[in-house]
Structure formats: C-alpha cells, structure tokens
PDB file of C-alpha atoms and ligand atoms in Angstrom:
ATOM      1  CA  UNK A   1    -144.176  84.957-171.126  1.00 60.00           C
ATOM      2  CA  UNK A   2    -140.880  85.151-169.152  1.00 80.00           C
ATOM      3  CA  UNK A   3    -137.396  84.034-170.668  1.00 94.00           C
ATOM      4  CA  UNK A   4    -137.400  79.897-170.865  1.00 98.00           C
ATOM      5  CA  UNK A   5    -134.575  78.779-168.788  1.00 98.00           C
ATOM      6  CA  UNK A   6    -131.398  77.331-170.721  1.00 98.00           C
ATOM      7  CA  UNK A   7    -130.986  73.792-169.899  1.00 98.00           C
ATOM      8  CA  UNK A   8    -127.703  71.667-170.822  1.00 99.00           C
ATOM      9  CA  UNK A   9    -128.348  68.202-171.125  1.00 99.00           C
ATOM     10  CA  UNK A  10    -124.696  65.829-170.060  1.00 98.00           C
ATOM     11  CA  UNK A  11    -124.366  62.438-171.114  1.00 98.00           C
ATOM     12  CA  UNK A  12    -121.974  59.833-171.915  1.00 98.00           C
ATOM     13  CA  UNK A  13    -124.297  56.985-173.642  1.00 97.00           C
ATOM     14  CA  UNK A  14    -127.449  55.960-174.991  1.00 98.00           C
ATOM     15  CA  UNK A  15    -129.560  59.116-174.014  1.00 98.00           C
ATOM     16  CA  UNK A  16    -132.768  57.846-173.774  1.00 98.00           C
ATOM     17  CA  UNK A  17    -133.061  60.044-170.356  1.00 98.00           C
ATOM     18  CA  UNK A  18    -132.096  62.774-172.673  1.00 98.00           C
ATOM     19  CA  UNK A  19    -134.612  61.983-175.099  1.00 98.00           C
ATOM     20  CA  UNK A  20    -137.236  62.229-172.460  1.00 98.00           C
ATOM     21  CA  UNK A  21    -136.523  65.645-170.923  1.00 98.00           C
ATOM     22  CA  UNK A  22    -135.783  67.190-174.478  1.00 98.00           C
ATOM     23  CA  UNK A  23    -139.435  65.655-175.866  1.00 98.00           C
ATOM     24  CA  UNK A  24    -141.109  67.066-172.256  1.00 98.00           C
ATOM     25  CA  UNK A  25    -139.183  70.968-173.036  1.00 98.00           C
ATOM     26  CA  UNK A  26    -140.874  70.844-176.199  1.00 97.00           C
ATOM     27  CA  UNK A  27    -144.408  71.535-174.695  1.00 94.00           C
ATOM     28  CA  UNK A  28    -144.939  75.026-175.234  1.00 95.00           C
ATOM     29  CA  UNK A  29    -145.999  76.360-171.494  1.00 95.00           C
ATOM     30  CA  UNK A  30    -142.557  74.517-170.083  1.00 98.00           C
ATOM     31  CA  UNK A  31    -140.588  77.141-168.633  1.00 98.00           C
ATOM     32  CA  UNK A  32    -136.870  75.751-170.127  1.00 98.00           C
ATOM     33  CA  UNK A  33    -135.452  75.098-172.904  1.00 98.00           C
ATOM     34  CA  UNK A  34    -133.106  72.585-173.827  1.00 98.00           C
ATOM     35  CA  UNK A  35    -129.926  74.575-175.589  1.00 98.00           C
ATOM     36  CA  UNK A  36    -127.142  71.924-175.836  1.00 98.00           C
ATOM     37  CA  UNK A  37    -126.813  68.002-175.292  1.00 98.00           C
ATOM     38  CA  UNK A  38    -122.946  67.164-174.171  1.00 98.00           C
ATOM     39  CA  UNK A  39    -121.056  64.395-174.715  1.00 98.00           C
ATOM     40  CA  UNK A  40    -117.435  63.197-173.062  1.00 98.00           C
ATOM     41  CA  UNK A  41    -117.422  60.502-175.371  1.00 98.00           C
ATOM     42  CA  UNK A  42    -117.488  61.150-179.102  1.00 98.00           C
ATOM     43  CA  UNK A  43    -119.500  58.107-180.465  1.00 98.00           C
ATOM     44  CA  UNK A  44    -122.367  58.420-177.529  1.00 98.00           C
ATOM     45  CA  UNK A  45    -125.298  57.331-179.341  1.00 98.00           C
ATOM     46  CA  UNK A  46    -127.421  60.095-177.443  1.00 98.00           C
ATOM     47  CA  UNK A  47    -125.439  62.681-179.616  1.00 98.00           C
ATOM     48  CA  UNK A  48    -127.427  60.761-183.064  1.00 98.00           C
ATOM     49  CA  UNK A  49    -130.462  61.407-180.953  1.00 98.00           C
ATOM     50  CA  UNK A  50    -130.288  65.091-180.236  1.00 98.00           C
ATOM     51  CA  UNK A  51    -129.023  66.127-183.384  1.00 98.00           C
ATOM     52  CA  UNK A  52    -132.494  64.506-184.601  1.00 98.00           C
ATOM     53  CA  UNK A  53    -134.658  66.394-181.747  1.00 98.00           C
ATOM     54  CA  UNK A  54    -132.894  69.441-183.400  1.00 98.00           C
ATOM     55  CA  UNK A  55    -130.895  69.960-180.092  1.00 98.00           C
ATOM     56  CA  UNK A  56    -127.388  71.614-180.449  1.00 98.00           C
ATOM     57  CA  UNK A  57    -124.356  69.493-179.585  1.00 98.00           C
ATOM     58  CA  UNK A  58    -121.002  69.396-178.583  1.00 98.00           C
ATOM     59  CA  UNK A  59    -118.275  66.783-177.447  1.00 98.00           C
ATOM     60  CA  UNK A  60    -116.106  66.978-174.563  1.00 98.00           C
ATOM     61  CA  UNK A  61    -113.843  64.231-175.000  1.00 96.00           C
ATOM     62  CA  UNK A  62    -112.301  63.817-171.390  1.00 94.00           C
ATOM     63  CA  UNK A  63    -109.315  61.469-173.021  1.00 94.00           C
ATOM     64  CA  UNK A  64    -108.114  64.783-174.002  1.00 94.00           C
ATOM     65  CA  UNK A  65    -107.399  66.381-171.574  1.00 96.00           C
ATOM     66  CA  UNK A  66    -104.138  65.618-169.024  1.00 95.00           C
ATOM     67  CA  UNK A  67    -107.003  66.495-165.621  1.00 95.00           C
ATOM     68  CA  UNK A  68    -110.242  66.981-164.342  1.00 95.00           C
ATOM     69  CA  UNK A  69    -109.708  70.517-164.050  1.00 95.00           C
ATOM     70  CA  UNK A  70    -108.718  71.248-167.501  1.00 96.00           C
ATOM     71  CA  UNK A  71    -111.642  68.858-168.749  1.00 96.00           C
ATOM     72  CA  UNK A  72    -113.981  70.567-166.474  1.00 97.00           C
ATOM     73  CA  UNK A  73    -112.479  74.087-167.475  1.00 96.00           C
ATOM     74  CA  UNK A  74    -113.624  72.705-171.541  1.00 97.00           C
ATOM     75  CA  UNK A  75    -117.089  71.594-170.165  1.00 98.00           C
ATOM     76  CA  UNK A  76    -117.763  75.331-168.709  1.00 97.00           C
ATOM     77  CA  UNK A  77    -116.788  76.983-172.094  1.00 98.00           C
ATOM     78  CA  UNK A  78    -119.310  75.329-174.087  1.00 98.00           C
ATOM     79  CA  UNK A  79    -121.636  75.723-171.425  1.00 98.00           C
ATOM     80  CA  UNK A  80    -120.590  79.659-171.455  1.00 98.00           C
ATOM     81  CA  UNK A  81    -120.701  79.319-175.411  1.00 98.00           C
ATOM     82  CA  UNK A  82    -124.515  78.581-175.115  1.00 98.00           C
ATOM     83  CA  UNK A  83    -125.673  80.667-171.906  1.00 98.00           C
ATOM     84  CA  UNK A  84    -126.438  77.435-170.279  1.00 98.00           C
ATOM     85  CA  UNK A  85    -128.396  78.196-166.557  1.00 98.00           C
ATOM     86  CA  UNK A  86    -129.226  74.724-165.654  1.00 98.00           C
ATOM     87  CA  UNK A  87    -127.446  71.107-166.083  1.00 98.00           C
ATOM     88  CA  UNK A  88    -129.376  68.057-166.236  1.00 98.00           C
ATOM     89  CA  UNK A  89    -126.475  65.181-165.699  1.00 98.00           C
ATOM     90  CA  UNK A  90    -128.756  61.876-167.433  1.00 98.00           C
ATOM     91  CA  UNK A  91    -126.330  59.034-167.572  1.00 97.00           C
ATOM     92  CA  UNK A  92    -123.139  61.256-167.387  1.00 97.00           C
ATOM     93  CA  UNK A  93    -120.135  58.996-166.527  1.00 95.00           C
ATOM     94  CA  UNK A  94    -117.306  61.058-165.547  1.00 93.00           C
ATOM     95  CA  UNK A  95    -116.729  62.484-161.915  1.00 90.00           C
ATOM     96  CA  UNK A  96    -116.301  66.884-162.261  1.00 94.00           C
ATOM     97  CA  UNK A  97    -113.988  68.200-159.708  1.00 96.00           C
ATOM     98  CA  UNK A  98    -115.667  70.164-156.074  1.00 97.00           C
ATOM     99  CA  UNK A  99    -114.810  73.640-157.685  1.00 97.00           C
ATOM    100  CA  UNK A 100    -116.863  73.256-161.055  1.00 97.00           C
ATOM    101  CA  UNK A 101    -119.732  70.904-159.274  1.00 98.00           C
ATOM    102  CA  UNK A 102    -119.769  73.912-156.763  1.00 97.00           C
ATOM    103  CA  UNK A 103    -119.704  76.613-159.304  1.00 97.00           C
ATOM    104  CA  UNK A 104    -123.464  74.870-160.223  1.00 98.00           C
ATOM    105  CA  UNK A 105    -124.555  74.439-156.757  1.00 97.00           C
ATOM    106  CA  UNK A 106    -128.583  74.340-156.919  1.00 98.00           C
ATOM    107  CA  UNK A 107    -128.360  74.874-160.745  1.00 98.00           C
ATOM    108  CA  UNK A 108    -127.210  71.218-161.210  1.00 98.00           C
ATOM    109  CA  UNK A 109    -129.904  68.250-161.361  1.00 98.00           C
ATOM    110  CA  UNK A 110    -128.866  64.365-161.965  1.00 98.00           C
ATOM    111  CA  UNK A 111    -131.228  60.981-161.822  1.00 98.00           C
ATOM    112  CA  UNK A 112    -129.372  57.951-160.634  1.00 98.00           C
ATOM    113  CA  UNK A 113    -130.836  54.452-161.083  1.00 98.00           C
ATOM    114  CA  UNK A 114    -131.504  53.435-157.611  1.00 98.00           C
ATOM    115  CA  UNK A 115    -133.529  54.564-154.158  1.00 98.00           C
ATOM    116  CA  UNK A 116    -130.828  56.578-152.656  1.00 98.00           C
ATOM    117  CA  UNK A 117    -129.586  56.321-150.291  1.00 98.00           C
ATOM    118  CA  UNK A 118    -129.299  52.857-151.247  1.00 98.00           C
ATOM    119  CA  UNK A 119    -126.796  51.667-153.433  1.00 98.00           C
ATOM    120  CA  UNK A 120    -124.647  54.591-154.568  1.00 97.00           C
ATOM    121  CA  UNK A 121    -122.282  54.419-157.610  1.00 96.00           C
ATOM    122  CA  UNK A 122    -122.099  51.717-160.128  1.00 96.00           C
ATOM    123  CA  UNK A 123    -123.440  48.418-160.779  1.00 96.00           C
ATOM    124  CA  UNK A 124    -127.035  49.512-158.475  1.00 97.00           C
ATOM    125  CA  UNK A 125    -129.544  46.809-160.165  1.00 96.00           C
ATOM    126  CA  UNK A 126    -127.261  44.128-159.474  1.00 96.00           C
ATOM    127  CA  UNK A 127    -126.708  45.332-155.954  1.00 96.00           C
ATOM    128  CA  UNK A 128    -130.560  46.100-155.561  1.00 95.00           C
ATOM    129  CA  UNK A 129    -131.105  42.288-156.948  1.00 91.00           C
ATOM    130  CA  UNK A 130    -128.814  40.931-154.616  1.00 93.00           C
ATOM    131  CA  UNK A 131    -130.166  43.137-151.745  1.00 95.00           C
ATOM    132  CA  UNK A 132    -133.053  40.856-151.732  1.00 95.00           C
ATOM    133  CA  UNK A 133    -135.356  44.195-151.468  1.00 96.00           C
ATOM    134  CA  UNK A 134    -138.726  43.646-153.397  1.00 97.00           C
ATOM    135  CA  UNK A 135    -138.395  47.189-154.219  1.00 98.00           C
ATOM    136  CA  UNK A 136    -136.464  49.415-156.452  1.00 98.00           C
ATOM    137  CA  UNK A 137    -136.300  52.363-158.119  1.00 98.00           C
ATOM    138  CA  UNK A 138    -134.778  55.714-159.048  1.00 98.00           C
ATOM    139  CA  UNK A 139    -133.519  59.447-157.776  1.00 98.00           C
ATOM    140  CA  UNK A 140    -133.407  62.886-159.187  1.00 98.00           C
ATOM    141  CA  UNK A 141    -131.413  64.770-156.996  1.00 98.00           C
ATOM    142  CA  UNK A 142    -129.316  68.021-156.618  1.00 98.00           C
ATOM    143  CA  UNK A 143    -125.825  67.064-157.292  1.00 98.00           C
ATOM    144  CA  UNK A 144    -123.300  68.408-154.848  1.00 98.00           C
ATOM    145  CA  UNK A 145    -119.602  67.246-154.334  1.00 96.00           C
ATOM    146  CA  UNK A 146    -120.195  64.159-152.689  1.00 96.00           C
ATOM    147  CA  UNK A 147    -121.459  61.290-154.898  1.00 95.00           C
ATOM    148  CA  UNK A 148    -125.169  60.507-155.530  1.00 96.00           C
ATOM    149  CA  UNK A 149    -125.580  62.199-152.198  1.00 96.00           C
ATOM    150  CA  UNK A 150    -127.494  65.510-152.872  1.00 97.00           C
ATOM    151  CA  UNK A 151    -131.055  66.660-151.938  1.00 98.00           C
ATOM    152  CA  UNK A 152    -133.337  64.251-152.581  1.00 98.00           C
ATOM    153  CA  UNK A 153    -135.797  65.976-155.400  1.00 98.00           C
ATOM    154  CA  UNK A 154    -137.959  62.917-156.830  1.00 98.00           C
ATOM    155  CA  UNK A 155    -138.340  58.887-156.491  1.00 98.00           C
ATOM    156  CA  UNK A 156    -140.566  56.380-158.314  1.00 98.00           C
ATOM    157  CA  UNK A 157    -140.394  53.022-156.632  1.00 98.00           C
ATOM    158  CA  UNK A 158    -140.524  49.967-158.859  1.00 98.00           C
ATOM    159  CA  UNK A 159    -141.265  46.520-157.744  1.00 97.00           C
ATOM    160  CA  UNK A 160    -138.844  43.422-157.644  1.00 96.00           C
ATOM    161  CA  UNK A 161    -140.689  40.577-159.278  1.00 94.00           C
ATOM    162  CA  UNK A 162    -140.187  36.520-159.393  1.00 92.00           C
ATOM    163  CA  UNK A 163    -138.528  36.077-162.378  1.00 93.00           C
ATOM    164  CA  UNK A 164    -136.327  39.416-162.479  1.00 94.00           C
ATOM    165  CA  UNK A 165    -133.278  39.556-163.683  1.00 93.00           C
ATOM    166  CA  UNK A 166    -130.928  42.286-163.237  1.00 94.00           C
ATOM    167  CA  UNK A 167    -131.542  43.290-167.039  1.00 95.00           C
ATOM    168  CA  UNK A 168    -135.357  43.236-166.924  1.00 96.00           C
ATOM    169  CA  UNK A 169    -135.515  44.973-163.667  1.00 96.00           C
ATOM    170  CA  UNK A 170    -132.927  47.751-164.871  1.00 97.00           C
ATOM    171  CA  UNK A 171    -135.911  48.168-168.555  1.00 97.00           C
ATOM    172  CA  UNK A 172    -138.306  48.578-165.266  1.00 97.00           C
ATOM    173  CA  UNK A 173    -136.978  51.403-163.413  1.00 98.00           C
ATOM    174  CA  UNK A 174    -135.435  52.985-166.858  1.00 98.00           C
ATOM    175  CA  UNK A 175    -139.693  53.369-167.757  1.00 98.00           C
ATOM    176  CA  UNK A 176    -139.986  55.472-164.544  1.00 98.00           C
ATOM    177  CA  UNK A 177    -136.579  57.160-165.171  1.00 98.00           C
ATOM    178  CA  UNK A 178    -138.657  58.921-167.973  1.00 98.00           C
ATOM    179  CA  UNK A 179    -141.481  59.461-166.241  1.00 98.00           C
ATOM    180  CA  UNK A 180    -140.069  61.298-163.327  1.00 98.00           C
ATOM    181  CA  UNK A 181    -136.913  63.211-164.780  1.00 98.00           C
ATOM    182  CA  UNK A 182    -139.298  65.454-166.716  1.00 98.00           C
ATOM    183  CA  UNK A 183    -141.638  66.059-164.101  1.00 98.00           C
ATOM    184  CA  UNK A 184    -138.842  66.548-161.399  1.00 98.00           C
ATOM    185  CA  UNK A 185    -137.228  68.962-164.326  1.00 98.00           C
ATOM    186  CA  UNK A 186    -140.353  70.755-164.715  1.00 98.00           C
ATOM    187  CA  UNK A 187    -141.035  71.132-161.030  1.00 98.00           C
ATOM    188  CA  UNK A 188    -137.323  72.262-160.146  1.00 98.00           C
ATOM    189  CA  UNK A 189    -137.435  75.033-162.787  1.00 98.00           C
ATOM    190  CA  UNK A 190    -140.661  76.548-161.559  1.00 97.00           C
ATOM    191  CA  UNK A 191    -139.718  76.587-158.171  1.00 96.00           C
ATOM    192  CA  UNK A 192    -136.555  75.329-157.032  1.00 97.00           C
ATOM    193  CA  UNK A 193    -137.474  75.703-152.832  1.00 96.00           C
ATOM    194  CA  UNK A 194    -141.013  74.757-153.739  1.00 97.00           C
ATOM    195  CA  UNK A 195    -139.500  71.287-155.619  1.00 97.00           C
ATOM    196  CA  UNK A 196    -136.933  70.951-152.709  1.00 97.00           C
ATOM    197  CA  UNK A 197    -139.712  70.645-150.101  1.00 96.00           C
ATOM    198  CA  UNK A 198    -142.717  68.605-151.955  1.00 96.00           C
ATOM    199  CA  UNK A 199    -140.864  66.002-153.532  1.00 97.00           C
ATOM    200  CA  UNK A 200    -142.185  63.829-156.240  1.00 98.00           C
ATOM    201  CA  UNK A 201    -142.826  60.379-155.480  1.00 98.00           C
ATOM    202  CA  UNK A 202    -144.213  57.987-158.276  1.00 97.00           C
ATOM    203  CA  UNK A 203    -144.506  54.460-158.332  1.00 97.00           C
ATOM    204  CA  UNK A 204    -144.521  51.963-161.383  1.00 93.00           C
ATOM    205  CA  UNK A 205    -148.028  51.445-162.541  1.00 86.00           C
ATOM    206  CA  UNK A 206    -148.150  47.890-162.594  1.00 77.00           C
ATOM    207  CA  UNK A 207    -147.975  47.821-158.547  1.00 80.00           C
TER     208      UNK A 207
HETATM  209  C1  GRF B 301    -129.743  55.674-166.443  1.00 69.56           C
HETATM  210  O1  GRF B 301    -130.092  54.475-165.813  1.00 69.56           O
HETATM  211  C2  GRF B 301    -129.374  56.704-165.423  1.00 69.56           C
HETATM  212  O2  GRF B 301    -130.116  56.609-164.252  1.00 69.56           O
HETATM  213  C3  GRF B 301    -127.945  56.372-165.152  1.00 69.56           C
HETATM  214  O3  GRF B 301    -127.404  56.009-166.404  1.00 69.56           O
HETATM  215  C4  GRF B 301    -128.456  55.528-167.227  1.00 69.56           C
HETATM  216  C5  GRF B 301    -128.457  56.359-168.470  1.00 69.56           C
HETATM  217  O4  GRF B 301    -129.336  55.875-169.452  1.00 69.56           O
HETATM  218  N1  GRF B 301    -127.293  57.453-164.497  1.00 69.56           N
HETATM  219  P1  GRF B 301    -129.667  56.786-170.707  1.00 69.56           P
HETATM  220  O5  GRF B 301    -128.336  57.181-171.338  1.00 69.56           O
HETATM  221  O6  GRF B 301    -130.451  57.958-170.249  1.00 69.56           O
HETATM  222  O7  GRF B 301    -130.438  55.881-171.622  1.00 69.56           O
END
C-alpha cells in the first residue's frame, strides 16, 4: 500500500468535526492519516478529544504572538515538525495571512456551516433563519485567500422546519457536517481533480 497522506487537523473549539474525520482516518483502506490536531486556543475542548483518539497535539496560541505573520510563521513549524501534507481547517477561528493560505494552495480543505455562497463569515444559522430559506446546510471547500470563497468540494442540504430555532437548526446541519467532511476528506485525498469536478452532494435524511 502507498504512503497514507499526513493530515493536520486546525481548530479553535469543541472539535466534534475533528472527531469525525479522525474516527473516518482510522479505517484501515483510508489513504491519510491524521498526524496532529492544532489548537490557537489553549483550553479548546477538541484538544481533550484528540489526545483521547490518540492524535498528537499542539497549541498555537495566537495571543502570543505581536502578527499574523509571526503566528502563521509558528503554525508552519509544527506543521513542518510533523511532515504535515494536508490541512483540514474544522471550526478554526482565526484568519492566516495570503502568503501562508497560499503556501497550502490545493493542500488546504475547510467546512463552513452554511450553502455557500450564501451567508459567508459568522453568525450563518441566524442569517440562514432570518433568510426565510426552507433550506440550509453546509460546505467543504478549498480554502484560498478570500473568505469562505474557495472551490466548492461538497454540500449536504438540510431542511428549515416549523418550529426551528437557530440552535436546533445549527444540531441539524452539524449531523451532516460529519457526514460529509469525511467523505469530502476521503474523496479529495484520492483524487484531488477527480473530487474538484464530481462534487458531493448529500442531503439530511429526514427530507
Ligand atoms: C462547525 O459548525 C463548522 O462548520 C464551523 O465551526 C463549527 C465547528 O464545530 N466552521 P466543531 O468544533 O467541529 O464541533
């Protein structure tokens, strides 16, 4: 079998996107390998979570640092430290500078939590809620320098139901967050052109 790619896992909070692609690398035929989860923010509760999945891990701490360049400049020498080839961004807060997102160009993957290219940025249930839209959803895409505005890789599409509120339709698409990250993962590494042309498109079940 040919060398498992080295994937680096970035997040900032509660992981459970993490959680998902580490648990779908741990299938034996996956082509990567999960080799480091990072943190910018010491107390994410992700961090518990890898060090439990057996996952190495390092901190980042962005407070640190006096710029993004010296932050970012940190960020590629643990990536260095563990021969990372791929970045999966899954709830990473902090915005990395042109050169260092362009130093990863089509080597850096990142799911955001709506249909883009609706609702970029922050705050996208409550603007998806207040949209009216009976659908939702979320993206994996390729992350380039400007925001949440990459190739499109993956969607699942979630409905909007009577009764919703922001919270219970953020649970919804967070369910096919996990679904499609891995698969989009999975895809990307086997064939990056191949995953750039037939994207993955899933919808919630209960549709
Ligand atoms: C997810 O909704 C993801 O789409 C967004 O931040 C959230 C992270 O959740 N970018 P988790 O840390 O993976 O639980």
């Amino acid at each position: 079998m040919t060398q498992k790619r080295r994937v680096a896992i970035l997040i900032s909070g509660s992981g459970s996107n993490m959680v998902a692609l580490v648990k779908s690398m741990q299938d034996t035929d996956h082509p990567a390998q999960p080799v480091l989860v990072l943190s910018n923010r010491p107390n994410a509760a992700g961090l518990v979570k890898a060090e439990a999945l057996g996952v190495a891990t390092a901190v980042v701490d962005h407070r640190s640092f006096e710029d993004r360049a010296k932050f970012d400049a940190a960020m590629s020498a643990a990536l260095a430290e563990h021969d990372v080839e791929l970045i999966a961004l899954a709830g990473f807060m902090r915005i990395m500078t042109d050169a260092f997102v362009e130093s990863w160009s089509g080597r850096m993957l990142n799911i955001h939590p709506s249909l883009l290219p609706l609702f970029k940025g922050l705050n996208t249930h409550r603007s998806a809620f207040a949209s009216g839209m009976a659908v939702h959803g979320c993206t994996v895409h390729e992350v380039t320098p400007a925001l949440d505005s990459g190739p499109i890789l993956g969607q699942a599409v979630v409905p909007v139901l009577a009764g919703d509120t922001e919270e219970t339709l953020a649970a919804r698409v967070l369910r096919q967050e996990h679904r499609l990250y891995p698969a989009v993962l999975r895809a990307f590494v086997d064939n990056a052109n191949a995953a750039r042309t037939q994207r993955i498109a899933l919808s919630d079940p209960d549709f």
